[in-house]
């Protein structure tokens, strides 16, 4: 599998270090939030499958907090009639999330369509707060303009795989974030 790698953009050690930092930041912010309101803390992570799976697993093990997971999946269907396609969201997101501090977790912020849609949907469920945490963000205007409280790395506008991110379903198990050789993408 390694022979398809063009370049390692972010290696596993850099990822691990940054994930630990992000978790520290999230825990500190959440504690400050909960303490200032005197409310029982209810942290709910909403990971978007499948790309966030490795990031999620590493992140939550660095979070020494009471938390719950509500896993969701997003599929986009590019119908002829709908410009840009339609997003279908499936999973176990409760209708009523009153009082919860929700953190959406995704692998990468690209056009921002996915995160904007999910954030809007969650905001309507009576939550105390909603935030977004992504491992990667592309240095493009649409991504930079999308609200994201926690961002691991800003990267160039290249298609990347590894650490959960796929090409045609493969390469999620590569431990580093890499670009693929041209011949691997067809
Ligand atoms: P957005 O709605 O921000 O355009 O899309 C985000 C989703 O598109 C990500 O969750 C991911 O599934 C996919 N995506 C965007 N850029 C890349 C990329 O460079 N590599 C891979 N593997 N998936 C990407
Ligand atoms: Mg995704």
CSV table of C-alpha atoms in Angstrom, one decimal, residues 21-125:
chain,number,residue,atom,x,y,z
A,21,UNK,CA,-3.0,20.0,22.2
A,22,UNK,CA,-6.5,20.2,20.7
A,23,UNK,CA,-7.9,17.9,23.4
A,24,UNK,CA,-6.2,20.1,26.1
A,25,UNK,CA,-7.8,23.2,24.5
A,26,UNK,CA,-11.2,21.6,24.2
A,27,UNK,CA,-11.1,20.3,27.8
A,28,UNK,CA,-10.1,23.7,29.2
A,29,UNK,CA,-12.8,25.6,27.2
A,30,UNK,CA,-15.4,23.1,28.2
A,31,UNK,CA,-14.6,23.3,31.9
A,32,UNK,CA,-14.6,27.1,31.8
A,33,UNK,CA,-18.0,27.0,30.0
A,34,UNK,CA,-19.5,24.5,32.4
A,35,UNK,CA,-18.1,26.3,35.5
A,36,UNK,CA,-19.4,29.8,34.4
A,37,UNK,CA,-22.9,28.5,34.0
A,38,UNK,CA,-23.1,26.3,37.2
A,39,UNK,CA,-24.9,23.7,35.1
A,40,UNK,CA,-24.2,20.0,35.0
A,41,UNK,CA,-21.8,19.5,32.1
A,42,UNK,CA,-23.1,17.6,29.2
A,43,UNK,CA,-20.6,17.3,26.4
A,44,UNK,CA,-21.8,15.5,23.3
A,45,UNK,CA,-19.5,14.8,20.5
A,46,UNK,CA,-21.0,14.3,17.1
A,47,UNK,CA,-18.5,12.6,14.8
A,48,UNK,CA,-19.1,12.4,11.1
A,49,UNK,CA,-18.4,9.0,9.8
A,50,UNK,CA,-16.4,7.5,8.3
A,51,UNK,CA,-13.5,9.9,7.8
A,52,UNK,CA,-13.3,11.1,11.4
A,53,UNK,CA,-13.0,7.6,12.9
A,54,UNK,CA,-9.3,7.6,13.7
A,55,UNK,CA,-9.2,11.2,14.7
A,56,UNK,CA,-12.1,10.6,17.0
A,57,UNK,CA,-10.6,7.6,18.6
A,58,UNK,CA,-7.4,9.4,19.4
A,59,UNK,CA,-9.0,12.7,20.4
A,60,UNK,CA,-11.5,11.2,23.0
A,61,UNK,CA,-8.8,9.2,24.7
A,62,UNK,CA,-7.0,12.6,25.4
A,63,UNK,CA,-10.2,14.1,26.8
A,64,UNK,CA,-10.5,13.5,30.5
A,65,UNK,CA,-14.2,14.5,30.6
A,66,UNK,CA,-17.6,12.9,30.9
A,67,UNK,CA,-18.8,12.8,27.3
A,68,UNK,CA,-21.2,11.0,25.0
A,69,UNK,CA,-21.0,10.2,21.3
A,70,UNK,CA,-23.8,10.6,18.8
A,71,UNK,CA,-22.3,9.2,15.5
A,72,UNK,CA,-23.7,10.4,12.2
A,73,UNK,CA,-23.1,9.8,8.6
A,74,UNK,CA,-23.4,12.2,5.7
A,75,UNK,CA,-23.9,11.2,2.1
A,76,UNK,CA,-24.2,13.6,-0.7
A,77,UNK,CA,-26.3,12.8,-3.8
A,78,UNK,CA,-25.6,14.9,-6.8
A,79,UNK,CA,-28.9,14.8,-8.4
A,80,UNK,CA,-29.4,16.5,-11.8
A,81,UNK,CA,-32.1,18.7,-10.4
A,82,UNK,CA,-30.2,20.0,-7.4
A,83,UNK,CA,-27.2,22.2,-7.9
A,84,UNK,CA,-24.4,21.0,-5.7
A,85,UNK,CA,-26.3,17.9,-4.7
A,86,UNK,CA,-28.3,17.2,-1.6
A,87,UNK,CA,-27.0,16.0,1.8
A,88,UNK,CA,-28.5,13.1,3.5
A,89,UNK,CA,-27.8,12.8,7.2
A,90,UNK,CA,-28.3,9.5,9.0
A,91,UNK,CA,-27.5,8.4,12.5
A,92,UNK,CA,-28.7,8.6,16.1
A,93,UNK,CA,-29.0,12.3,16.6
A,94,UNK,CA,-31.7,13.0,19.3
A,95,UNK,CA,-34.4,15.5,18.3
A,96,UNK,CA,-34.1,17.1,21.7
A,97,UNK,CA,-30.5,18.0,22.7
A,98,UNK,CA,-31.4,20.6,25.3
A,99,UNK,CA,-28.6,21.9,27.4
A,100,UNK,CA,-25.9,19.9,25.6
A,101,UNK,CA,-22.6,21.4,24.6
A,102,UNK,CA,-22.1,19.8,21.2
A,103,UNK,CA,-18.9,19.4,19.4
A,104,UNK,CA,-19.0,18.2,15.8
A,105,UNK,CA,-15.9,16.2,14.8
A,106,UNK,CA,-14.9,15.8,11.2
A,107,UNK,CA,-11.8,14.9,9.3
A,108,UNK,CA,-11.4,17.8,6.9
A,109,UNK,CA,-13.0,21.1,6.1
A,110,UNK,CA,-13.2,21.6,2.3
A,111,UNK,CA,-16.2,23.4,0.8
A,112,UNK,CA,-17.8,23.7,4.3
A,113,UNK,CA,-21.1,22.4,3.0
A,114,UNK,CA,-21.2,19.4,5.3
A,115,UNK,CA,-20.3,21.3,8.5
A,116,UNK,CA,-22.6,24.2,7.7
A,117,UNK,CA,-25.5,21.9,7.2
A,118,UNK,CA,-24.9,19.8,10.3
A,119,UNK,CA,-24.2,22.8,12.5
A,120,UNK,CA,-27.5,24.4,11.4
A,121,UNK,CA,-29.4,21.2,12.1
A,122,UNK,CA,-27.9,20.8,15.6
A,123,UNK,CA,-28.4,24.5,16.5
A,124,UNK,CA,-32.2,23.9,16.1
A,125,UNK,CA,-32.2,21.2,18.8
